[in-house]
Structure formats: C-alpha cells, structure tokens
Short mmCIF file of N, CA and C in Angstrom, two decimals:
data_model
loop_
_atom_site.label_atom_id
_atom_site.label_comp_id
_atom_site.label_asym_id
_atom_site.label_seq_id
_atom_site.Cartn_x
_atom_site.Cartn_y
_atom_site.Cartn_z
N MET A 933 114.53 111.67 107.07
CA MET A 933 114.73 110.20 107.57
C MET A 933 113.80 109.32 106.64
N LYS A 934 114.52 108.04 106.19
CA LYS A 934 113.66 107.21 105.35
C LYS A 934 113.69 105.68 106.25
N ALA A 935 112.44 105.33 105.77
CA ALA A 935 112.40 103.89 106.70
C ALA A 935 111.44 103.11 105.82
N ARG A 936 112.03 101.55 105.65
CA ARG A 936 111.49 100.59 105.04
C ARG A 936 110.91 99.71 105.75
N VAL A 937 109.62 99.38 105.15
CA VAL A 937 108.73 98.39 106.06
C VAL A 937 108.63 97.37 105.08
N THR A 938 109.03 95.97 105.49
CA THR A 938 108.82 94.82 104.56
C THR A 938 107.54 94.03 105.45
N ILE A 939 106.58 93.80 104.85
CA ILE A 939 105.55 92.94 105.26
C ILE A 939 105.23 91.75 104.46
N MET A 940 105.52 90.69 104.97
CA MET A 940 105.26 89.22 104.54
C MET A 940 104.17 88.18 105.22
N LEU A 941 103.34 87.43 104.56
CA LEU A 941 102.67 86.35 105.06
C LEU A 941 103.41 85.74 106.21
N LYS A 942 102.66 85.45 107.39
CA LYS A 942 103.49 84.69 108.39
C LYS A 942 103.89 83.29 107.75
N ASP A 943 104.71 82.51 108.46
CA ASP A 943 105.03 81.27 107.59
C ASP A 943 103.87 80.36 108.26
N GLY A 944 103.31 79.50 107.37
CA GLY A 944 102.17 78.62 107.38
C GLY A 944 101.01 79.08 106.87
N VAL A 945 100.86 80.38 106.49
CA VAL A 945 99.69 81.17 105.99
C VAL A 945 99.73 80.74 104.31
N LEU A 946 98.73 80.43 103.79
CA LEU A 946 98.88 80.12 102.44
C LEU A 946 99.15 81.49 101.65
N ASP A 947 100.08 81.14 100.76
CA ASP A 947 100.04 82.57 99.83
C ASP A 947 99.97 82.18 98.36
N PRO A 948 98.95 82.29 98.18
CA PRO A 948 98.32 81.90 96.43
C PRO A 948 99.14 82.89 95.58
N GLN A 949 99.29 84.00 96.03
CA GLN A 949 100.18 84.95 95.03
C GLN A 949 101.44 84.46 94.59
N GLY A 950 102.10 84.07 95.80
CA GLY A 950 103.59 83.48 95.53
C GLY A 950 103.37 82.32 94.80
N GLU A 951 102.57 81.27 94.90
CA GLU A 951 102.47 79.86 94.19
C GLU A 951 102.17 80.36 92.87
N ALA A 952 101.44 81.32 92.45
CA ALA A 952 101.06 81.81 91.01
C ALA A 952 102.24 82.14 90.32
N VAL A 953 103.02 82.82 91.22
CA VAL A 953 104.53 83.19 90.83
C VAL A 953 105.33 82.05 90.45
N ARG A 954 105.19 80.94 91.34
CA ARG A 954 106.13 80.14 91.26
C ARG A 954 106.00 78.94 90.14
N HIS A 955 104.66 79.08 89.96
CA HIS A 955 103.98 78.13 88.60
C HIS A 955 104.53 78.88 87.18
N ALA A 956 104.24 80.31 87.37
CA ALA A 956 104.74 80.87 85.99
C ALA A 956 105.99 80.87 85.57
N LEU A 957 106.97 81.01 86.85
CA LEU A 957 108.21 80.84 86.47
C LEU A 957 108.63 79.42 85.89
N GLY A 958 107.79 78.45 86.59
CA GLY A 958 108.30 77.14 85.94
C GLY A 958 107.71 76.68 84.48
N GLY A 959 106.70 77.66 84.22
CA GLY A 959 106.19 77.49 82.79
C GLY A 959 107.12 78.17 81.71
N LEU A 960 107.99 79.09 82.37
CA LEU A 960 108.93 79.96 81.77
C LEU A 960 110.25 79.23 81.55
N GLY A 961 110.23 78.00 82.07
CA GLY A 961 111.55 77.32 81.93
C GLY A 961 112.59 77.27 82.98
N PHE A 962 112.06 78.39 84.17
CA PHE A 962 113.06 78.43 85.13
C PHE A 962 112.85 77.38 86.31
N ALA A 963 113.97 76.39 86.04
CA ALA A 963 113.85 75.20 87.22
C ALA A 963 114.47 75.63 88.29
N GLY A 964 114.14 74.77 89.29
CA GLY A 964 114.93 74.89 90.48
C GLY A 964 114.34 75.97 91.44
N VAL A 965 113.05 76.47 91.47
CA VAL A 965 112.63 77.47 92.20
C VAL A 965 111.56 76.49 93.00
N ASN A 966 112.04 76.34 94.27
CA ASN A 966 111.29 75.43 95.05
C ASN A 966 110.15 76.12 95.85
N GLY A 967 110.19 77.42 96.14
CA GLY A 967 109.20 77.91 96.62
C GLY A 967 109.05 79.59 96.45
N VAL A 968 108.04 80.29 96.41
CA VAL A 968 108.19 81.88 96.24
C VAL A 968 106.97 82.24 97.24
N ARG A 969 107.43 83.29 97.98
CA ARG A 969 106.48 84.16 98.80
C ARG A 969 106.59 85.57 98.59
N GLN A 970 105.32 86.18 98.55
CA GLN A 970 105.18 87.49 97.91
C GLN A 970 104.73 88.13 98.99
N GLY A 971 105.27 89.46 99.26
CA GLY A 971 104.78 90.50 100.46
C GLY A 971 104.90 91.80 99.72
N LYS A 972 104.95 92.58 100.47
CA LYS A 972 104.78 94.21 100.24
C LYS A 972 105.96 94.91 100.98
N VAL A 973 106.21 96.07 100.20
CA VAL A 973 107.65 96.63 100.97
C VAL A 973 106.95 98.36 100.74
N ILE A 974 106.97 98.86 101.88
CA ILE A 974 106.56 100.33 101.89
C ILE A 974 107.74 101.25 102.31
N GLU A 975 107.97 102.21 101.67
CA GLU A 975 108.95 103.17 101.85
C GLU A 975 108.31 104.46 102.24
N LEU A 976 108.79 104.86 103.52
CA LEU A 976 108.21 105.96 104.18
C LEU A 976 109.46 107.03 104.28
N ASP A 977 109.01 108.24 103.88
CA ASP A 977 109.84 109.58 103.87
C ASP A 977 109.42 110.17 105.22
N LEU A 978 110.13 110.03 106.33
CA LEU A 978 109.63 110.78 107.64
C LEU A 978 110.33 112.07 107.93
N ALA A 979 109.67 112.87 108.38
CA ALA A 979 110.27 114.16 108.89
C ALA A 979 111.11 114.20 110.15
N ALA A 980 110.96 112.84 110.89
CA ALA A 980 111.45 112.73 112.09
C ALA A 980 113.06 112.53 111.73
N THR A 981 114.02 112.96 112.71
CA THR A 981 115.27 113.06 112.84
C THR A 981 116.04 112.02 113.73
N GLU A 982 115.34 111.50 114.73
CA GLU A 982 115.62 110.65 115.89
C GLU A 982 115.45 109.36 115.45
N LYS A 983 116.47 108.52 115.38
CA LYS A 983 116.35 107.30 114.91
C LYS A 983 115.30 106.26 115.66
N ALA A 984 115.69 105.99 116.92
CA ALA A 984 114.90 105.02 117.96
C ALA A 984 113.30 105.53 117.84
N GLY A 985 113.24 107.10 117.95
CA GLY A 985 111.80 107.30 118.02
C GLY A 985 110.88 106.96 116.45
N ALA A 986 111.89 107.20 115.51
CA ALA A 986 111.17 107.11 114.22
C ALA A 986 110.84 105.49 114.12
N GLU A 987 111.76 104.43 114.67
CA GLU A 987 111.45 103.18 114.42
C GLU A 987 110.15 102.97 115.06
N ALA A 988 110.00 103.43 116.30
CA ALA A 988 109.05 103.10 117.29
C ALA A 988 107.67 103.63 116.48
N GLU A 989 107.85 104.88 115.97
CA GLU A 989 106.57 105.36 115.31
C GLU A 989 106.27 104.53 114.11
N VAL A 990 107.15 103.99 113.24
CA VAL A 990 106.79 103.20 112.15
C VAL A 990 106.21 101.95 112.72
N ALA A 991 106.68 101.44 113.82
CA ALA A 991 106.14 100.23 114.46
C ALA A 991 104.69 100.34 114.60
N ARG A 992 104.26 101.57 115.32
CA ARG A 992 103.03 101.84 115.55
C ARG A 992 102.20 101.84 114.34
N MET A 993 102.59 102.47 113.19
CA MET A 993 102.09 102.54 111.93
C MET A 993 101.46 101.11 111.52
N CYS A 994 102.55 100.07 111.62
CA CYS A 994 102.39 98.82 111.19
C CYS A 994 101.15 98.19 111.89
N GLU A 995 101.40 98.49 113.15
CA GLU A 995 100.29 97.68 114.10
C GLU A 995 99.06 98.16 113.77
N SER A 996 98.84 99.34 113.56
CA SER A 996 97.44 100.21 113.17
C SER A 996 97.08 100.30 111.83
N LEU A 997 97.92 100.22 110.88
CA LEU A 997 97.45 100.27 109.48
C LEU A 997 98.13 99.40 108.55
N LEU A 998 99.39 99.24 108.63
CA LEU A 998 100.20 98.65 107.23
C LEU A 998 100.23 97.24 107.38
N ALA A 999 100.16 96.64 108.53
CA ALA A 999 100.19 95.04 108.42
C ALA A 999 99.03 94.64 109.15
N ASN A 1000 98.39 93.46 108.72
CA ASN A 1000 97.44 92.78 109.24
C ASN A 1000 98.18 91.86 110.22
N THR A 1001 98.27 92.01 111.46
CA THR A 1001 99.21 91.22 112.44
C THR A 1001 98.65 89.89 112.71
N VAL A 1002 97.45 89.63 112.34
CA VAL A 1002 96.75 88.51 112.36
C VAL A 1002 97.90 87.18 111.46
N ILE A 1003 97.77 87.55 110.23
CA ILE A 1003 98.31 86.90 109.18
C ILE A 1003 99.57 87.19 108.69
N GLU A 1004 100.09 88.47 109.20
CA GLU A 1004 101.39 89.23 108.39
C GLU A 1004 102.42 89.58 109.55
N LYS A 1005 103.64 89.42 109.35
CA LYS A 1005 104.64 89.85 110.11
C LYS A 1005 105.52 90.94 109.41
N TYR A 1006 106.13 91.93 110.11
CA TYR A 1006 106.66 92.95 109.70
C TYR A 1006 107.91 93.28 110.02
N SER A 1007 108.78 93.92 109.40
CA SER A 1007 109.92 94.39 109.99
C SER A 1007 110.35 95.71 109.41
N VAL A 1008 110.98 96.55 110.14
CA VAL A 1008 111.06 97.82 110.00
C VAL A 1008 112.49 98.18 109.93
N GLU A 1009 113.02 98.81 108.92
CA GLU A 1009 114.35 99.02 108.78
C GLU A 1009 114.47 100.68 108.63
N ILE A 1010 115.24 101.20 109.44
CA ILE A 1010 115.61 102.81 109.38
C ILE A 1010 116.79 103.17 108.13
N LEU A 1011 116.71 103.71 106.98
CA LEU A 1011 117.60 103.70 106.20
C LEU A 1011 118.63 105.13 106.28
N MET B 126 119.20 77.95 98.58
CA MET B 126 119.62 79.39 98.61
C MET B 126 118.50 80.51 98.55
N LYS B 127 118.37 81.31 99.39
CA LYS B 127 117.21 82.19 99.40
C LYS B 127 117.66 83.44 98.48
N ALA B 128 116.77 84.10 97.64
CA ALA B 128 116.82 85.24 97.11
C ALA B 128 115.77 86.14 97.25
N ARG B 129 116.12 87.49 97.92
CA ARG B 129 114.80 88.36 97.79
C ARG B 129 114.87 89.51 96.70
N VAL B 130 113.93 89.73 96.21
CA VAL B 130 113.58 90.48 94.97
C VAL B 130 112.87 91.82 95.50
N THR B 131 113.24 93.18 95.49
CA THR B 131 112.54 94.09 95.67
C THR B 131 112.24 94.84 94.38
N ILE B 132 110.84 95.13 94.17
CA ILE B 132 110.32 95.89 93.16
C ILE B 132 109.63 97.10 93.31
N MET B 133 109.96 98.33 93.03
CA MET B 133 109.47 99.46 93.22
C MET B 133 109.14 100.15 92.13
N LEU B 134 108.13 101.12 92.12
CA LEU B 134 107.73 102.02 90.97
C LEU B 134 109.20 102.98 90.70
N LYS B 135 109.36 103.15 89.54
CA LYS B 135 110.54 104.06 89.40
C LYS B 135 110.12 105.58 89.83
N ASP B 136 111.17 106.28 90.04
CA ASP B 136 110.87 107.68 90.67
C ASP B 136 110.14 108.22 89.51
N GLY B 137 109.12 109.07 89.93
CA GLY B 137 108.59 109.95 88.64
C GLY B 137 107.21 109.21 88.62
N VAL B 138 107.39 107.73 88.61
CA VAL B 138 105.85 107.10 88.26
C VAL B 138 104.98 107.20 89.46
N LEU B 139 103.81 107.98 89.14
CA LEU B 139 102.88 108.06 90.11
C LEU B 139 102.53 106.71 90.86
N ASP B 140 102.39 106.93 92.22
CA ASP B 140 101.79 105.58 93.16
C ASP B 140 100.91 105.91 93.90
N PRO B 141 99.59 105.67 93.20
CA PRO B 141 98.48 105.94 93.94
C PRO B 141 98.36 105.11 95.27
N GLN B 142 98.77 103.96 95.23
CA GLN B 142 98.68 103.17 96.30
C GLN B 142 99.55 103.67 97.71
N GLY B 143 100.57 104.22 97.30
CA GLY B 143 101.47 104.81 98.45
C GLY B 143 100.79 106.16 98.86
N GLU B 144 100.11 106.53 97.89
CA GLU B 144 99.54 108.03 98.10
C GLU B 144 98.41 107.81 99.08
N ALA B 145 97.54 106.53 99.06
CA ALA B 145 96.57 106.29 99.55
C ALA B 145 96.97 106.06 101.07
N VAL B 146 97.90 105.28 101.34
CA VAL B 146 98.63 105.17 102.53
C VAL B 146 99.14 106.16 103.45
N ARG B 147 99.83 107.13 102.64
CA ARG B 147 100.07 108.65 103.44
C ARG B 147 98.92 108.94 103.62
N HIS B 148 97.86 109.16 102.98
CA HIS B 148 96.62 109.94 103.42
C HIS B 148 95.88 109.25 104.65
N ALA B 149 95.90 107.80 104.66
CA ALA B 149 95.33 107.07 105.66
C ALA B 149 96.28 107.26 106.93
N LEU B 150 97.58 107.33 106.83
CA LEU B 150 98.43 107.56 107.90
C LEU B 150 98.15 109.09 108.53
N GLY B 151 97.90 110.02 107.76
CA GLY B 151 97.68 111.47 108.27
C GLY B 151 96.34 111.15 109.06
N GLY B 152 95.42 110.83 108.26
CA GLY B 152 94.06 110.48 109.24
C GLY B 152 93.98 109.92 110.35
N LEU B 153 95.18 108.92 110.65
CA LEU B 153 95.35 108.35 111.88
C LEU B 153 95.95 109.07 113.04
N GLY B 154 96.44 110.07 112.46
CA GLY B 154 97.24 111.20 113.29
C GLY B 154 98.77 111.17 113.39
N PHE B 155 99.33 110.41 112.26
CA PHE B 155 100.62 110.00 112.23
C PHE B 155 101.01 111.24 111.39
N ALA B 156 101.45 112.49 112.02
CA ALA B 156 102.07 113.47 111.50
C ALA B 156 103.48 113.36 110.94
N GLY B 157 103.95 114.18 110.00
CA GLY B 157 105.53 113.92 109.59
C GLY B 157 105.76 112.71 108.85
N VAL B 158 104.81 112.51 107.89
CA VAL B 158 104.88 111.51 106.93
C VAL B 158 105.08 112.13 105.42
N ASN B 159 106.26 112.64 105.10
CA ASN B 159 106.24 113.39 103.71
C ASN B 159 106.00 112.57 102.46
N GLY B 160 106.17 111.50 102.39
CA GLY B 160 105.70 110.65 101.20
C GLY B 160 105.90 108.95 101.59
N VAL B 161 105.10 108.37 100.63
CA VAL B 161 105.18 106.78 101.07
C VAL B 161 105.22 106.14 99.45
N ARG B 162 106.00 105.41 99.29
CA ARG B 162 106.16 104.40 98.00
C ARG B 162 105.65 103.09 98.54
N GLN B 163 104.91 102.37 97.82
CA GLN B 163 104.65 101.08 97.97
C GLN B 163 105.26 100.07 96.80
N GLY B 164 105.96 99.17 97.29
CA GLY B 164 106.30 98.06 96.17
C GLY B 164 106.08 96.74 96.53
N LYS B 165 106.78 95.67 95.94
CA LYS B 165 106.48 94.32 96.07
C LYS B 165 107.93 93.98 96.55
N VAL B 166 107.78 92.88 97.38
CA VAL B 166 109.06 92.01 97.94
C VAL B 166 108.79 90.69 97.34
N ILE B 167 109.65 89.85 96.73
CA ILE B 167 109.36 88.45 96.44
C ILE B 167 110.50 87.77 96.91
N GLU B 168 110.24 86.78 97.89
CA GLU B 168 111.24 85.88 98.20
C GLU B 168 111.33 84.45 97.70
N LEU B 169 112.40 84.27 96.79
CA LEU B 169 112.74 82.81 96.27
C LEU B 169 113.43 81.66 96.98
N ASP B 170 112.86 80.73 97.01
CA ASP B 170 113.61 79.57 97.27
C ASP B 170 114.54 78.86 96.36
N LEU B 171 115.61 79.05 96.23
CA LEU B 171 116.15 78.43 94.95
C LEU B 171 117.17 77.18 95.23
N ALA B 172 117.05 76.37 94.25
CA ALA B 172 117.93 74.84 94.58
C ALA B 172 119.32 75.28 94.25
N ALA B 173 119.66 76.38 93.46
CA ALA B 173 121.17 76.55 93.13
C ALA B 173 121.64 76.93 94.26
N THR B 174 123.20 76.64 94.02
CA THR B 174 123.93 76.61 95.40
C THR B 174 125.18 77.79 95.02
N GLU B 175 125.18 78.20 93.82
CA GLU B 175 126.39 79.16 93.43
C GLU B 175 125.80 80.65 93.24
N LYS B 176 126.47 81.40 94.04
CA LYS B 176 125.80 82.68 94.27
C LYS B 176 125.49 83.69 93.05
N ALA B 177 126.70 83.66 92.32
CA ALA B 177 126.67 84.44 91.10
C ALA B 177 125.74 84.08 90.15
N GLY B 178 125.67 83.15 89.84
CA GLY B 178 124.80 82.14 88.85
C GLY B 178 123.30 82.39 89.34
N ALA B 179 122.98 82.20 90.55
CA ALA B 179 121.89 82.44 91.20
C ALA B 179 121.27 83.81 90.88
N GLU B 180 122.28 85.00 91.25
CA GLU B 180 122.02 86.14 91.04
C GLU B 180 121.46 86.61 89.57
N ALA B 181 122.14 86.00 88.66
CA ALA B 181 121.91 86.21 87.33
C ALA B 181 120.70 85.64 86.85
N GLU B 182 120.46 84.26 87.31
CA GLU B 182 119.14 83.75 87.10
C GLU B 182 118.11 84.40 87.59
N VAL B 183 118.09 85.02 88.81
CA VAL B 183 116.78 85.84 89.41
C VAL B 183 116.64 87.12 88.36
N ALA B 184 117.81 87.55 88.04
CA ALA B 184 117.82 88.99 87.16
C ALA B 184 116.92 88.57 85.96
N ARG B 185 117.14 87.30 85.43
CA ARG B 185 116.56 86.84 84.21
C ARG B 185 115.01 86.77 84.34
N MET B 186 114.72 86.37 85.74
CA MET B 186 113.36 86.17 85.88
C MET B 186 112.66 87.38 86.31
N CYS B 187 113.38 88.41 86.79
CA CYS B 187 112.59 89.89 86.92
C CYS B 187 112.43 90.37 85.59
N GLU B 188 113.52 90.43 84.62
CA GLU B 188 113.44 91.05 83.34
C GLU B 188 112.01 90.10 82.48
N SER B 189 111.91 89.00 82.81
CA SER B 189 110.72 88.21 82.02
C SER B 189 109.44 88.25 82.67
N LEU B 190 109.33 88.08 84.12
CA LEU B 190 108.15 88.08 84.71
C LEU B 190 107.96 88.95 85.92
N LEU B 191 108.77 89.03 86.76
CA LEU B 191 108.68 89.64 88.07
C LEU B 191 108.27 91.05 87.88
N ALA B 192 109.05 91.87 87.24
CA ALA B 192 109.03 93.49 87.14
C ALA B 192 108.55 93.67 85.86
N ASN B 193 107.73 94.86 85.89
CA ASN B 193 107.59 95.42 84.47
C ASN B 193 108.62 96.55 84.19
N THR B 194 109.80 96.44 83.53
CA THR B 194 110.65 97.29 83.58
C THR B 194 110.63 98.56 82.87
N VAL B 195 109.36 98.77 82.30
CA VAL B 195 109.02 99.93 81.77
C VAL B 195 108.67 101.06 83.06
N ILE B 196 108.11 100.63 84.05
CA ILE B 196 107.91 101.63 85.10
C ILE B 196 108.17 100.95 86.24
N GLU B 197 109.12 99.89 86.45
CA GLU B 197 109.55 99.29 87.73
C GLU B 197 111.14 99.11 87.74
N LYS B 198 111.45 99.52 88.71
CA LYS B 198 113.00 98.85 89.00
C LYS B 198 113.10 97.80 90.27
N TYR B 199 114.16 97.06 89.88
CA TYR B 199 114.01 96.04 90.85
C TYR B 199 115.52 95.86 91.36
N SER B 200 115.70 95.26 92.60
CA SER B 200 117.14 94.90 93.06
C SER B 200 117.06 93.41 93.72
N VAL B 201 118.04 92.57 93.34
CA VAL B 201 118.17 91.32 93.86
C VAL B 201 119.17 91.07 94.94
N GLU B 202 118.89 90.47 95.82
CA GLU B 202 119.78 90.18 96.84
C GLU B 202 119.74 88.65 97.31
N ILE B 203 120.93 88.25 97.28
CA ILE B 203 121.07 86.91 97.68
C ILE B 203 121.17 86.64 99.10
N LEU B 204 120.40 86.00 99.97
CA LEU B 204 120.42 85.78 101.39
C LEU B 204 121.46 84.63 101.91
#
C-alpha cells in the first residue's frame, strides 16, 4: 500500500524558499504569480494492507519524525 | 487560481534523502516501511482565471525553473 504525505509550512509562517521561487519566476518573465509556498512530499511504500490502520500509522510517523508540527501542517493520503 | 506542482525524482534515480527517512523510521520502531521517496510540492497562487492556460503556463515554469527534468518528473494540478 502506498501513502503520500504532504507537508507545508503553516499559514503565517514565513517561507523564504517559496519567496525565492516567486522572485525567480518573475525574473524569468512569468507575470501573475501572486504567491508561492514550497513544501515536501513523502511517498511511503507500506507493507500494511488495512487502510485505516495504515493512515493512523503514517499520522504517527508525521507526529514523531516527518513533520515539525510547531511550524508545519501535514496531510496523509492513502493511494 | 491555485496550482499545485509535485516534483519527484524519476524512478531509478537514487534518493538518499528518502533512504535516510526510511532508516530513521525503522530506528523509531516503525516496521513495514519498504521504501520512501521524498520530493517537493510547490503551491502557486496565480492571477490567471482560465484553467487550461494556467496549466500550460505552470508546465512552462516547471520546464524552465521548478524541476530538473533530467532527473525529476513533475505533475501539475489546478485546484
């Protein structure tokens, strides 16, 4: 079973990486980009076969390792 | 209009960052994680209002700046 975790900075947390991308896009002539936020995506290949259990397990992984929940939010998607 | 770009290393390209996450998860006692791949997600806030045009524009951004198409694949999603 595959799971995808998307981790983004919380709204209101400054994202210098996204800001740099926005600035670079403007420099390349792409107009009309009002904002950019950059985050991480982690794809996990799990041995688990039970969807609800896998989702809870991945949420525990996020809380303990994958995301910094002080400044980041995460979402788990079972594929 | 919002667009989300997901950028992952192509299959077959070594992903040391993902491998490090897999190893760390094992060390924390999470069994049954067979593989981990880590990528980037970029959320763009666009002034464009026309979906097909926005999608093509974001694909051009990926080709010219956001993704290294030699080793990375990307997918564009208009939200």
